[in-house]
Amino acid sequence: MSGDSDCTRTSPSAGSPSDNELLPDRPKYVCTLSPDLVTKAREELQEKPEWRLRDVQALRDMVCKDYPSLGTCLDDAFLLRFLRARKFDYDRALQLLVNYHTCRRTWPEVFSNLKPSAIKPVLESGFVTVLPHRDPQGRHVVCIRPDRWTPSNYPITENIRAIYLTLEKLIQSEETQVNGIVILADYKGVSLSKASHFGPFVAKKVIGILQDGFPIRIKAVNIINEPRIFKGIFAIIKPFLKEKIANRFFLHGCDLNSLHQNIPPVILPEEYGGTAGKLDISAWNELLLASEEDFLHDFSELVLQCDSSSHDLLVFV
């Protein structure tokens, strides 16, 4: 089967009368990956296009059998995020999905009323944005600038909410699901008093989400302009990092040449020695704020029931 034909496959429920009768409005999956990305997903993620929808159905069945009250979206496209993030290992994808919802339900300060308009002040501050151009590996670069945050204006959890919504928006793209993302964190001007807000409790929560509770592949974390106190910050973070993720941290100090070894100047703004013009946060802010409807569906209010014998979805409201 060719890459083109692979990308026109639709929902596995096409051959299942019970699914069609019970959920006639479930969106049919249509692959948007280019032929090159189909090949990359096969080689790096163990994603076989000819088995893709069978794998999705297998994960859906596991949810209905093991977590019938999870309250999750069961659309093909949504479940694919978790399979890709765990290289189509059913058990690991299921655990990631469960962790995803557990994180959302156990940290109300972050996940209550989570929508772009609610974190507009954070976006306008420039604390987090996404560079307009992808890197040579097709990865978006998420730029985080803690110095743009004034603690007296709002708590650190607002920054976490902004980062989370940014990742939620990015992961809607199948290209990002396959390629992953790169983080660029600029710690210029971060004082000890500001760093103190990122204590062990917050660190453990954030790292837990990024490592085990969100379906995104973080391929590199580039730290620039880190002050001496960053050693203390990293000492708080490191115990919670898995070795694979810890090895993807790159500390560049003020050495832009070192940064350019990881992120080419052609996609970087002038502030980081790049040739892509001044850093402009307006385009990303406008895109995220225009996506309000995408985030109005609160998963914590969903009710999911599955038939214990057939594992078919019966109720999803």
PDB file of C-alpha atoms in Angstrom:
ATOM      1  CA  MET A   1       0.000   0.000   0.000  1.00  0.00           C
ATOM      2  CA  SER A   2       1.466   3.374  -0.985  1.00  0.00           C
ATOM      3  CA  GLY A   3       1.985   6.337   1.339  1.00  0.00           C
ATOM      4  CA  ASP A   4      -0.734   8.290  -0.483  1.00  0.00           C
ATOM      5  CA  SER A   5      -3.326   5.578  -0.090  1.00  0.00           C
ATOM      6  CA  ASP A   6      -2.284   5.096   3.540  1.00  0.00           C
ATOM      7  CA  CYS A   7      -3.205   8.690   4.240  1.00  0.00           C
ATOM      8  CA  THR A   8      -6.763   8.324   3.014  1.00  0.00           C
ATOM      9  CA  ARG A   9      -7.732   5.548   5.406  1.00  0.00           C
ATOM     10  CA  THR A  10     -10.780   6.269   7.523  1.00  0.00           C
ATOM     11  CA  SER A  11     -12.301   5.109  10.787  1.00  0.00           C
ATOM     12  CA  PRO A  12     -12.109   1.433  11.794  1.00  0.00           C
ATOM     13  CA  SER A  13     -15.770   1.683  12.680  1.00  0.00           C
ATOM     14  CA  ALA A  14     -16.597   1.643   8.968  1.00  0.00           C
ATOM     15  CA  GLY A  15     -16.959  -2.117   9.172  1.00  0.00           C
ATOM     16  CA  SER A  16     -18.600  -2.169  12.585  1.00  0.00           C
ATOM     17  CA  PRO A  17     -22.380  -1.722  12.503  1.00  0.00           C
ATOM     18  CA  SER A  18     -22.565  -1.330  16.283  1.00  0.00           C
ATOM     19  CA  ASP A  19     -20.140   1.583  16.274  1.00  0.00           C
ATOM     20  CA  ASN A  20     -21.890   3.278  13.405  1.00  0.00           C
ATOM     21  CA  GLU A  21     -25.265   2.955  15.061  1.00  0.00           C
ATOM     22  CA  LEU A  22     -24.097   4.101  18.469  1.00  0.00           C
ATOM     23  CA  LEU A  23     -21.825   6.965  17.423  1.00  0.00           C
ATOM     24  CA  PRO A  24     -22.734   8.101  13.905  1.00  0.00           C
ATOM     25  CA  ASP A  25     -21.069  11.472  14.454  1.00  0.00           C
ATOM     26  CA  ARG A  26     -17.631  10.189  15.468  1.00  0.00           C
ATOM     27  CA  PRO A  27     -15.123  11.968  13.183  1.00  0.00           C
ATOM     28  CA  LYS A  28     -13.521   9.758  10.575  1.00  0.00           C
ATOM     29  CA  TYR A  29      -9.739   9.822  10.694  1.00  0.00           C
ATOM     30  CA  VAL A  30      -7.935  11.097   7.604  1.00  0.00           C
ATOM     31  CA  CYS A  31      -4.143  11.074   7.742  1.00  0.00           C
ATOM     32  CA  THR A  32      -2.514  14.444   7.004  1.00  0.00           C
ATOM     33  CA  LEU A  33       1.077  13.208   7.065  1.00  0.00           C
ATOM     34  CA  SER A  34       3.232  13.634   3.982  1.00  0.00           C
ATOM     35  CA  PRO A  35       4.690  10.460   2.440  1.00  0.00           C
ATOM     36  CA  ASP A  36       8.056  11.317   4.033  1.00  0.00           C
ATOM     37  CA  LEU A  37       6.466  11.643   7.474  1.00  0.00           C
ATOM     38  CA  VAL A  38       4.542   8.399   6.981  1.00  0.00           C
ATOM     39  CA  THR A  39       7.918   6.759   6.412  1.00  0.00           C
ATOM     40  CA  LYS A  40       9.457   8.534   9.419  1.00  0.00           C
ATOM     41  CA  ALA A  41       6.568   7.456  11.649  1.00  0.00           C
ATOM     42  CA  ARG A  42       7.015   3.871  10.490  1.00  0.00           C
ATOM     43  CA  GLU A  43      10.745   3.894  11.192  1.00  0.00           C
ATOM     44  CA  GLU A  44      10.824   5.885  14.456  1.00  0.00           C
ATOM     45  CA  LEU A  45       7.420   5.260  16.023  1.00  0.00           C
ATOM     46  CA  GLN A  46       6.622   1.750  14.789  1.00  0.00           C
ATOM     47  CA  GLU A  47       3.505   3.166  13.114  1.00  0.00           C
ATOM     48  CA  LYS A  48       2.328   0.911  10.314  1.00  0.00           C
ATOM     49  CA  PRO A  49      -0.305   2.706   8.213  1.00  0.00           C
ATOM     50  CA  GLU A  50      -1.963  -0.555   7.262  1.00  0.00           C
ATOM     51  CA  TRP A  51      -2.445  -1.377  10.976  1.00  0.00           C
ATOM     52  CA  ARG A  52      -2.962   2.167  12.278  1.00  0.00           C
ATOM     53  CA  LEU A  53      -6.720   2.050  12.777  1.00  0.00           C
ATOM     54  CA  ARG A  54      -6.567  -1.482  14.154  1.00  0.00           C
ATOM     55  CA  ASP A  55      -4.124  -0.169  16.757  1.00  0.00           C
ATOM     56  CA  VAL A  56      -6.430   2.729  17.602  1.00  0.00           C
ATOM     57  CA  GLN A  57      -9.330   0.342  18.056  1.00  0.00           C
ATOM     58  CA  ALA A  58      -7.203  -1.860  20.301  1.00  0.00           C
ATOM     59  CA  LEU A  59      -6.425   1.126  22.551  1.00  0.00           C
ATOM     60  CA  ARG A  60     -10.082   2.141  22.543  1.00  0.00           C
ATOM     61  CA  ASP A  61     -11.076  -1.375  23.620  1.00  0.00           C
ATOM     62  CA  MET A  62      -8.525  -1.298  26.436  1.00  0.00           C
ATOM     63  CA  VAL A  63      -9.943   1.973  27.735  1.00  0.00           C
ATOM     64  CA  CYS A  64     -13.460   0.561  27.732  1.00  0.00           C
ATOM     65  CA  LYS A  65     -12.351  -2.637  29.453  1.00  0.00           C
ATOM     66  CA  ASP A  66      -9.936  -1.279  32.058  1.00  0.00           C
ATOM     67  CA  TYR A  67     -11.086   2.329  32.589  1.00  0.00           C
ATOM     68  CA  PRO A  68     -14.778   2.513  31.637  1.00  0.00           C
ATOM     69  CA  SER A  69     -15.276   5.658  33.733  1.00  0.00           C
ATOM     70  CA  LEU A  70     -12.186   7.519  32.555  1.00  0.00           C
ATOM     71  CA  GLY A  71     -14.195  10.177  30.742  1.00  0.00           C
ATOM     72  CA  THR A  72     -12.013  10.570  27.675  1.00  0.00           C
ATOM     73  CA  CYS A  73     -12.394  11.395  24.021  1.00  0.00           C
ATOM     74  CA  LEU A  74     -12.203   8.196  21.988  1.00  0.00           C
ATOM     75  CA  ASP A  75     -11.866   9.679  18.511  1.00  0.00           C
ATOM     76  CA  ASP A  76      -9.252   8.065  16.285  1.00  0.00           C
ATOM     77  CA  ALA A  77      -7.179  11.249  15.934  1.00  0.00           C
ATOM     78  CA  PHE A  78      -7.127  11.857  19.687  1.00  0.00           C
ATOM     79  CA  LEU A  79      -6.046   8.326  20.606  1.00  0.00           C
ATOM     80  CA  LEU A  80      -3.373   8.377  17.899  1.00  0.00           C
ATOM     81  CA  ARG A  81      -1.548  11.109  19.823  1.00  0.00           C
ATOM     82  CA  PHE A  82      -0.972   8.713  22.692  1.00  0.00           C
ATOM     83  CA  LEU A  83       0.012   5.778  20.514  1.00  0.00           C
ATOM     84  CA  ARG A  84       2.574   7.874  18.664  1.00  0.00           C
ATOM     85  CA  ALA A  85       3.980   9.312  21.878  1.00  0.00           C
ATOM     86  CA  ARG A  86       4.627   5.762  23.123  1.00  0.00           C
ATOM     87  CA  LYS A  87       5.682   4.194  19.824  1.00  0.00           C
ATOM     88  CA  PHE A  88       2.467   2.186  19.504  1.00  0.00           C
ATOM     89  CA  ASP A  89       3.037   0.250  22.700  1.00  0.00           C
ATOM     90  CA  TYR A  90      -0.584  -0.311  23.776  1.00  0.00           C
ATOM     91  CA  ASP A  91       0.081  -0.599  27.505  1.00  0.00           C
ATOM     92  CA  ARG A  92       2.302   2.473  27.662  1.00  0.00           C
ATOM     93  CA  ALA A  93      -0.112   4.493  25.521  1.00  0.00           C
ATOM     94  CA  LEU A  94      -2.976   3.535  27.820  1.00  0.00           C
ATOM     95  CA  GLN A  95      -1.000   4.567  30.903  1.00  0.00           C
ATOM     96  CA  LEU A  96      -0.125   7.878  29.272  1.00  0.00           C
ATOM     97  CA  LEU A  97      -3.804   8.505  28.537  1.00  0.00           C
ATOM     98  CA  VAL A  98      -4.747   7.729  32.138  1.00  0.00           C
ATOM     99  CA  ASN A  99      -1.949   9.974  33.422  1.00  0.00           C
ATOM    100  CA  TYR A 100      -3.110  12.752  31.110  1.00  0.00           C
ATOM    101  CA  HIS A 101      -6.544  12.803  32.721  1.00  0.00           C
ATOM    102  CA  THR A 102      -5.206  12.259  36.230  1.00  0.00           C
ATOM    103  CA  CYS A 103      -2.988  15.338  35.885  1.00  0.00           C
ATOM    104  CA  ARG A 104      -5.913  17.413  34.706  1.00  0.00           C
ATOM    105  CA  ARG A 105      -8.103  16.361  37.624  1.00  0.00           C
ATOM    106  CA  THR A 106      -5.593  16.607  40.446  1.00  0.00           C
ATOM    107  CA  TRP A 107      -4.253  20.115  39.845  1.00  0.00           C
ATOM    108  CA  PRO A 108      -7.318  22.392  39.682  1.00  0.00           C
ATOM    109  CA  GLU A 109      -5.236  25.569  40.001  1.00  0.00           C
ATOM    110  CA  VAL A 110      -3.862  24.806  36.546  1.00  0.00           C
ATOM    111  CA  PHE A 111      -6.676  23.004  34.776  1.00  0.00           C
ATOM    112  CA  SER A 112      -9.842  24.770  35.913  1.00  0.00           C
ATOM    113  CA  ASN A 113     -11.217  27.173  33.292  1.00  0.00           C
ATOM    114  CA  LEU A 114      -8.279  26.326  31.053  1.00  0.00           C
ATOM    115  CA  LYS A 115      -8.710  28.321  27.841  1.00  0.00           C
ATOM    116  CA  PRO A 116      -6.620  30.893  25.947  1.00  0.00           C
ATOM    117  CA  SER A 117      -8.659  33.943  26.978  1.00  0.00           C
ATOM    118  CA  ALA A 118      -8.052  33.065  30.638  1.00  0.00           C
ATOM    119  CA  ILE A 119      -4.276  33.344  30.244  1.00  0.00           C
ATOM    120  CA  LYS A 120      -4.198  36.364  27.934  1.00  0.00           C
ATOM    121  CA  PRO A 121      -1.997  38.428  30.327  1.00  0.00           C
ATOM    122  CA  VAL A 122       0.647  35.684  30.230  1.00  0.00           C
ATOM    123  CA  LEU A 123       0.589  35.583  26.446  1.00  0.00           C
ATOM    124  CA  GLU A 124       0.838  39.359  26.212  1.00  0.00           C
ATOM    125  CA  SER A 125       3.836  39.332  28.546  1.00  0.00           C
ATOM    126  CA  GLY A 126       5.782  37.174  26.099  1.00  0.00           C
ATOM    127  CA  PHE A 127       6.530  34.539  28.722  1.00  0.00           C
ATOM    128  CA  VAL A 128       5.878  31.760  26.193  1.00  0.00           C
ATOM    129  CA  THR A 129       5.641  31.804  22.436  1.00  0.00           C
ATOM    130  CA  VAL A 130       6.372  29.599  19.435  1.00  0.00           C
ATOM    131  CA  LEU A 131       8.897  30.667  16.819  1.00  0.00           C
ATOM    132  CA  PRO A 132       7.335  31.058  13.369  1.00  0.00           C
ATOM    133  CA  HIS A 133       9.682  28.626  11.611  1.00  0.00           C
ATOM    134  CA  ARG A 134      10.338  24.950  12.294  1.00  0.00           C
ATOM    135  CA  ASP A 135      13.861  23.594  12.603  1.00  0.00           C
ATOM    136  CA  PRO A 136      15.470  21.388   9.909  1.00  0.00           C
ATOM    137  CA  GLN A 137      13.938  18.301  11.558  1.00  0.00           C
ATOM    138  CA  GLY A 138      10.456  19.791  11.220  1.00  0.00           C
ATOM    139  CA  ARG A 139      10.124  20.580  14.931  1.00  0.00           C
ATOM    140  CA  HIS A 140       8.457  23.675  16.374  1.00  0.00           C
ATOM    141  CA  VAL A 141      10.575  25.689  18.809  1.00  0.00           C
ATOM    142  CA  VAL A 142       8.770  26.737  21.993  1.00  0.00           C
ATOM    143  CA  CYS A 143      10.442  29.827  23.476  1.00  0.00           C
ATOM    144  CA  ILE A 144      10.065  30.412  27.227  1.00  0.00           C
ATOM    145  CA  ARG A 145      11.320  33.622  28.876  1.00  0.00           C
ATOM    146  CA  PRO A 146      10.860  33.597  32.667  1.00  0.00           C
ATOM    147  CA  ASP A 147      12.175  37.153  32.945  1.00  0.00           C
ATOM    148  CA  ARG A 148       8.935  38.361  31.341  1.00  0.00           C
ATOM    149  CA  TRP A 149       6.975  37.228  34.399  1.00  0.00           C
ATOM    150  CA  THR A 150       6.259  39.590  37.290  1.00  0.00           C
ATOM    151  CA  PRO A 151       5.267  37.416  40.305  1.00  0.00           C
ATOM    152  CA  SER A 152       3.168  40.177  41.851  1.00  0.00           C
ATOM    153  CA  ASN A 153       0.891  40.178  38.788  1.00  0.00           C
ATOM    154  CA  TYR A 154      -0.191  36.523  38.922  1.00  0.00           C
ATOM    155  CA  PRO A 155       0.997  33.184  40.374  1.00  0.00           C
ATOM    156  CA  ILE A 156       3.401  30.810  38.657  1.00  0.00           C
ATOM    157  CA  THR A 157       0.522  28.446  37.863  1.00  0.00           C
ATOM    158  CA  GLU A 158      -0.673  30.939  35.224  1.00  0.00           C
ATOM    159  CA  ASN A 159       2.614  30.438  33.385  1.00  0.00           C
ATOM    160  CA  ILE A 160       2.155  26.688  33.544  1.00  0.00           C
ATOM    161  CA  ARG A 161      -1.352  27.059  32.141  1.00  0.00           C
ATOM    162  CA  ALA A 162       0.014  29.072  29.212  1.00  0.00           C
ATOM    163  CA  ILE A 163       2.688  26.470  28.464  1.00  0.00           C
ATOM    164  CA  TYR A 164       0.137  23.653  28.660  1.00  0.00           C
ATOM    165  CA  LEU A 165      -2.269  25.350  26.260  1.00  0.00           C
ATOM    166  CA  THR A 166       0.616  26.020  23.890  1.00  0.00           C
ATOM    167  CA  LEU A 167       1.477  22.319  23.874  1.00  0.00           C
ATOM    168  CA  GLU A 168      -2.178  21.347  23.437  1.00  0.00           C
ATOM    169  CA  LYS A 169      -2.387  23.559  20.369  1.00  0.00           C
ATOM    170  CA  LEU A 170       0.853  22.255  18.897  1.00  0.00           C
ATOM    171  CA  ILE A 171      -0.047  18.594  19.385  1.00  0.00           C
ATOM    172  CA  GLN A 172      -3.147  18.998  17.235  1.00  0.00           C
ATOM    173  CA  SER A 173      -0.749  18.801  14.290  1.00  0.00           C
ATOM    174  CA  GLU A 174       0.115  15.282  13.161  1.00  0.00           C
ATOM    175  CA  GLU A 175       3.436  16.635  11.944  1.00  0.00           C
ATOM    176  CA  THR A 176       4.285  17.663  15.506  1.00  0.00           C
ATOM    177  CA  GLN A 177       3.093  14.321  16.862  1.00  0.00           C
ATOM    178  CA  VAL A 178       5.710  12.635  14.687  1.00  0.00           C
ATOM    179  CA  ASN A 179       8.556  15.190  14.787  1.00  0.00           C
ATOM    180  CA  GLY A 180       8.224  16.390  18.364  1.00  0.00           C
ATOM    181  CA  ILE A 181       9.224  19.838  19.642  1.00  0.00           C
ATOM    182  CA  VAL A 182      12.281  21.705  20.870  1.00  0.00           C
ATOM    183  CA  ILE A 183      12.269  24.040  23.875  1.00  0.00           C
ATOM    184  CA  LEU A 184      14.372  27.206  24.093  1.00  0.00           C
ATOM    185  CA  ALA A 185      14.407  28.660  27.620  1.00  0.00           C
ATOM    186  CA  ASP A 186      16.037  32.042  28.162  1.00  0.00           C
ATOM    187  CA  TYR A 187      16.882  32.573  31.850  1.00  0.00           C
ATOM    188  CA  LYS A 188      18.352  36.038  31.433  1.00  0.00           C
ATOM    189  CA  GLY A 189      17.591  38.221  34.430  1.00  0.00           C
ATOM    190  CA  VAL A 190      16.012  35.483  36.546  1.00  0.00           C
ATOM    191  CA  SER A 191      16.624  36.318  40.198  1.00  0.00           C
ATOM    192  CA  LEU A 192      16.768  34.036  43.210  1.00  0.00           C
ATOM    193  CA  SER A 193      13.453  35.421  44.501  1.00  0.00           C
ATOM    194  CA  LYS A 194      11.754  34.587  41.210  1.00  0.00           C
ATOM    195  CA  ALA A 195      13.348  31.150  41.048  1.00  0.00           C
ATOM    196  CA  SER A 196      12.071  30.401  44.546  1.00  0.00           C
ATOM    197  CA  HIS A 197       8.526  30.163  43.167  1.00  0.00           C
ATOM    198  CA  PHE A 198       9.579  27.015  41.286  1.00  0.00           C
ATOM    199  CA  GLY A 199       9.922  24.758  44.316  1.00  0.00           C
ATOM    200  CA  PRO A 200       9.963  20.950  44.537  1.00  0.00           C
ATOM    201  CA  PHE A 201       6.136  20.647  44.524  1.00  0.00           C
ATOM    202  CA  VAL A 202       5.718  22.652  41.318  1.00  0.00           C
ATOM    203  CA  ALA A 203       8.797  21.052  39.749  1.00  0.00           C
ATOM    204  CA  LYS A 204       7.529  17.537  40.383  1.00  0.00           C
ATOM    205  CA  LYS A 205       4.098  18.389  38.999  1.00  0.00           C
ATOM    206  CA  VAL A 206       5.417  20.031  35.832  1.00  0.00           C
ATOM    207  CA  ILE A 207       8.005  17.354  35.096  1.00  0.00           C
ATOM    208  CA  GLY A 208       5.389  14.670  35.743  1.00  0.00           C
ATOM    209  CA  ILE A 209       3.115  16.212  33.130  1.00  0.00           C
ATOM    210  CA  LEU A 210       5.810  16.693  30.512  1.00  0.00           C
ATOM    211  CA  GLN A 211       7.365  13.244  30.955  1.00  0.00           C
ATOM    212  CA  ASP A 212       4.439  10.995  31.731  1.00  0.00           C
ATOM    213  CA  GLY A 213       1.207  12.961  31.365  1.00  0.00           C
ATOM    214  CA  PHE A 214       1.177  14.596  27.951  1.00  0.00           C
ATOM    215  CA  PRO A 215       1.435  13.046  24.463  1.00  0.00           C
ATOM    216  CA  ILE A 216       4.287  15.094  23.055  1.00  0.00           C
ATOM    217  CA  ARG A 217       7.874  14.224  22.195  1.00  0.00           C
ATOM    218  CA  ILE A 218      10.316  16.744  23.672  1.00  0.00           C
ATOM    219  CA  LYS A 219      13.460  16.246  21.627  1.00  0.00           C
ATOM    220  CA  ALA A 220      15.682  18.922  23.199  1.00  0.00           C
ATOM    221  CA  VAL A 221      15.661  21.567  25.932  1.00  0.00           C
ATOM    222  CA  ASN A 222      18.086  24.397  25.211  1.00  0.00           C
ATOM    223  CA  ILE A 223      18.893  26.687  28.158  1.00  0.00           C
ATOM    224  CA  ILE A 224      20.408  30.061  27.327  1.00  0.00           C
ATOM    225  CA  ASN A 225      21.678  32.891  29.523  1.00  0.00           C
ATOM    226  CA  GLU A 226      21.264  30.831  32.671  1.00  0.00           C
ATOM    227  CA  PRO A 227      22.557  32.601  35.809  1.00  0.00           C
ATOM    228  CA  ARG A 228      24.589  30.871  38.493  1.00  0.00           C
ATOM    229  CA  ILE A 229      21.450  30.161  40.477  1.00  0.00           C
ATOM    230  CA  PHE A 230      20.279  27.890  37.662  1.00  0.00           C
ATOM    231  CA  LYS A 231      22.420  25.157  39.133  1.00  0.00           C
ATOM    232  CA  GLY A 232      20.114  25.323  42.136  1.00  0.00           C
ATOM    233  CA  ILE A 233      17.022  25.262  39.910  1.00  0.00           C
ATOM    234  CA  PHE A 234      18.335  22.296  37.945  1.00  0.00           C
ATOM    235  CA  ALA A 235      19.171  20.508  41.204  1.00  0.00           C
ATOM    236  CA  ILE A 236      15.469  20.725  42.053  1.00  0.00           C
ATOM    237  CA  ILE A 237      14.411  19.452  38.630  1.00  0.00           C
ATOM    238  CA  LYS A 238      16.954  16.708  37.990  1.00  0.00           C
ATOM    239  CA  PRO A 239      15.727  14.119  40.537  1.00  0.00           C
ATOM    240  CA  PHE A 240      12.394  14.014  38.724  1.00  0.00           C
ATOM    241  CA  LEU A 241      13.921  13.641  35.241  1.00  0.00           C
ATOM    242  CA  LYS A 242      14.314  10.341  33.483  1.00  0.00           C
ATOM    243  CA  GLU A 243      17.799   9.764  32.130  1.00  0.00           C
ATOM    244  CA  LYS A 244      16.654  10.059  28.510  1.00  0.00           C
ATOM    245  CA  ILE A 245      15.109  13.482  29.119  1.00  0.00           C
ATOM    246  CA  ALA A 246      18.000  14.679  31.305  1.00  0.00           C
ATOM    247  CA  ASN A 247      20.376  13.910  28.441  1.00  0.00           C
ATOM    248  CA  ARG A 248      18.356  16.210  26.191  1.00  0.00           C
ATOM    249  CA  PHE A 249      19.104  19.280  28.307  1.00  0.00           C
ATOM    250  CA  PHE A 250      21.746  21.573  26.798  1.00  0.00           C
ATOM    251  CA  LEU A 251      23.119  24.471  28.866  1.00  0.00           C
ATOM    252  CA  HIS A 252      24.663  27.106  26.599  1.00  0.00           C
ATOM    253  CA  GLY A 253      25.274  29.980  29.005  1.00  0.00           C
ATOM    254  CA  CYS A 254      25.817  33.143  26.956  1.00  0.00           C
ATOM    255  CA  ASP A 255      27.446  31.217  24.086  1.00  0.00           C
ATOM    256  CA  LEU A 256      25.238  31.810  21.068  1.00  0.00           C
ATOM    257  CA  ASN A 257      27.556  29.744  18.883  1.00  0.00           C
ATOM    258  CA  SER A 258      26.809  26.788  21.141  1.00  0.00           C
ATOM    259  CA  LEU A 259      23.074  27.435  20.801  1.00  0.00           C
ATOM    260  CA  HIS A 260      23.425  27.597  17.017  1.00  0.00           C
ATOM    261  CA  GLN A 261      24.826  24.070  17.011  1.00  0.00           C
ATOM    262  CA  ASN A 262      21.383  22.907  18.150  1.00  0.00           C
ATOM    263  CA  ILE A 263      19.083  25.505  16.606  1.00  0.00           C
ATOM    264  CA  PRO A 264      20.221  27.088  13.316  1.00  0.00           C
ATOM    265  CA  PRO A 265      20.401  30.915  13.177  1.00  0.00           C
ATOM    266  CA  VAL A 266      18.132  30.986  10.130  1.00  0.00           C
ATOM    267  CA  ILE A 267      15.067  30.229  12.289  1.00  0.00           C
ATOM    268  CA  LEU A 268      16.160  32.188  15.375  1.00  0.00           C
ATOM    269  CA  PRO A 269      15.230  35.815  16.073  1.00  0.00           C
ATOM    270  CA  GLU A 270      17.875  38.524  16.309  1.00  0.00           C
ATOM    271  CA  GLU A 271      17.763  38.356  20.113  1.00  0.00           C
ATOM    272  CA  TYR A 272      19.480  34.964  19.887  1.00  0.00           C
ATOM    273  CA  GLY A 273      21.926  35.773  17.112  1.00  0.00           C
ATOM    274  CA  GLY A 274      19.540  34.657  14.406  1.00  0.00           C
ATOM    275  CA  THR A 275      18.536  36.056  11.031  1.00  0.00           C
ATOM    276  CA  ALA A 276      14.755  35.663  11.303  1.00  0.00           C
ATOM    277  CA  GLY A 277      14.079  39.250  12.415  1.00  0.00           C
ATOM    278  CA  LYS A 278      12.946  40.521  15.792  1.00  0.00           C
ATOM    279  CA  LEU A 279      11.128  38.118  18.101  1.00  0.00           C
ATOM    280  CA  ASP A 280       7.426  38.627  17.380  1.00  0.00           C
ATOM    281  CA  ILE A 281       4.940  37.126  19.825  1.00  0.00           C
ATOM    282  CA  SER A 282       1.830  38.519  18.164  1.00  0.00           C
ATOM    283  CA  ALA A 283       1.360  35.803  15.520  1.00  0.00           C
ATOM    284  CA  TRP A 284       1.342  32.957  18.033  1.00  0.00           C
ATOM    285  CA  ASN A 285      -0.840  34.872  20.477  1.00  0.00           C
ATOM    286  CA  GLU A 286      -3.401  35.557  17.770  1.00  0.00           C
ATOM    287  CA  LEU A 287      -3.407  31.911  16.670  1.00  0.00           C
ATOM    288  CA  LEU A 288      -3.880  30.585  20.201  1.00  0.00           C
ATOM    289  CA  LEU A 289      -6.530  33.133  21.174  1.00  0.00           C
ATOM    290  CA  ALA A 290      -8.420  32.359  17.958  1.00  0.00           C
ATOM    291  CA  SER A 291      -8.529  28.693  19.048  1.00  0.00           C
ATOM    292  CA  GLU A 292     -10.786  29.309  22.041  1.00  0.00           C
ATOM    293  CA  GLU A 293     -13.392  26.826  20.809  1.00  0.00           C
ATOM    294  CA  ASP A 294     -10.799  24.040  20.823  1.00  0.00           C
ATOM    295  CA  PHE A 295     -10.457  24.309  24.589  1.00  0.00           C
ATOM    296  CA  LEU A 296     -14.041  24.791  25.735  1.00  0.00           C
ATOM    297  CA  HIS A 297     -14.590  21.053  26.043  1.00  0.00           C
ATOM    298  CA  ASP A 298     -13.601  20.153  29.600  1.00  0.00           C
ATOM    299  CA  PHE A 299     -12.643  16.466  29.699  1.00  0.00           C
ATOM    300  CA  SER A 300     -13.259  16.379  33.433  1.00  0.00           C
ATOM    301  CA  GLU A 301     -16.987  16.711  32.784  1.00  0.00           C
ATOM    302  CA  LEU A 302     -17.192  13.840  30.315  1.00  0.00           C
ATOM    303  CA  VAL A 303     -18.965  10.626  31.200  1.00  0.00           C
ATOM    304  CA  LEU A 304     -17.914   7.439  29.493  1.00  0.00           C
ATOM    305  CA  GLN A 305     -19.602   4.087  29.810  1.00  0.00           C
ATOM    306  CA  CYS A 306     -18.688   0.937  27.969  1.00  0.00           C
ATOM    307  CA  ASP A 307     -20.521  -2.308  27.571  1.00  0.00           C
ATOM    308  CA  SER A 308     -18.626  -4.881  29.613  1.00  0.00           C
ATOM    309  CA  SER A 309     -19.128  -7.656  27.090  1.00  0.00           C
ATOM    310  CA  SER A 310     -18.720  -5.980  23.722  1.00  0.00           C
ATOM    311  CA  HIS A 311     -16.478  -3.071  24.789  1.00  0.00           C
ATOM    312  CA  ASP A 312     -18.399  -0.835  22.400  1.00  0.00           C
ATOM    313  CA  LEU A 313     -18.906   2.752  23.484  1.00  0.00           C
ATOM    314  CA  LEU A 314     -22.462   3.294  24.721  1.00  0.00           C
ATOM    315  CA  VAL A 315     -22.544   6.768  26.199  1.00  0.00           C
ATOM    316  CA  PHE A 316     -20.282   9.728  25.534  1.00  0.00           C
ATOM    317  CA  VAL A 317     -21.604  13.129  26.574  1.00  0.00           C
TER     318      VAL A 317
END
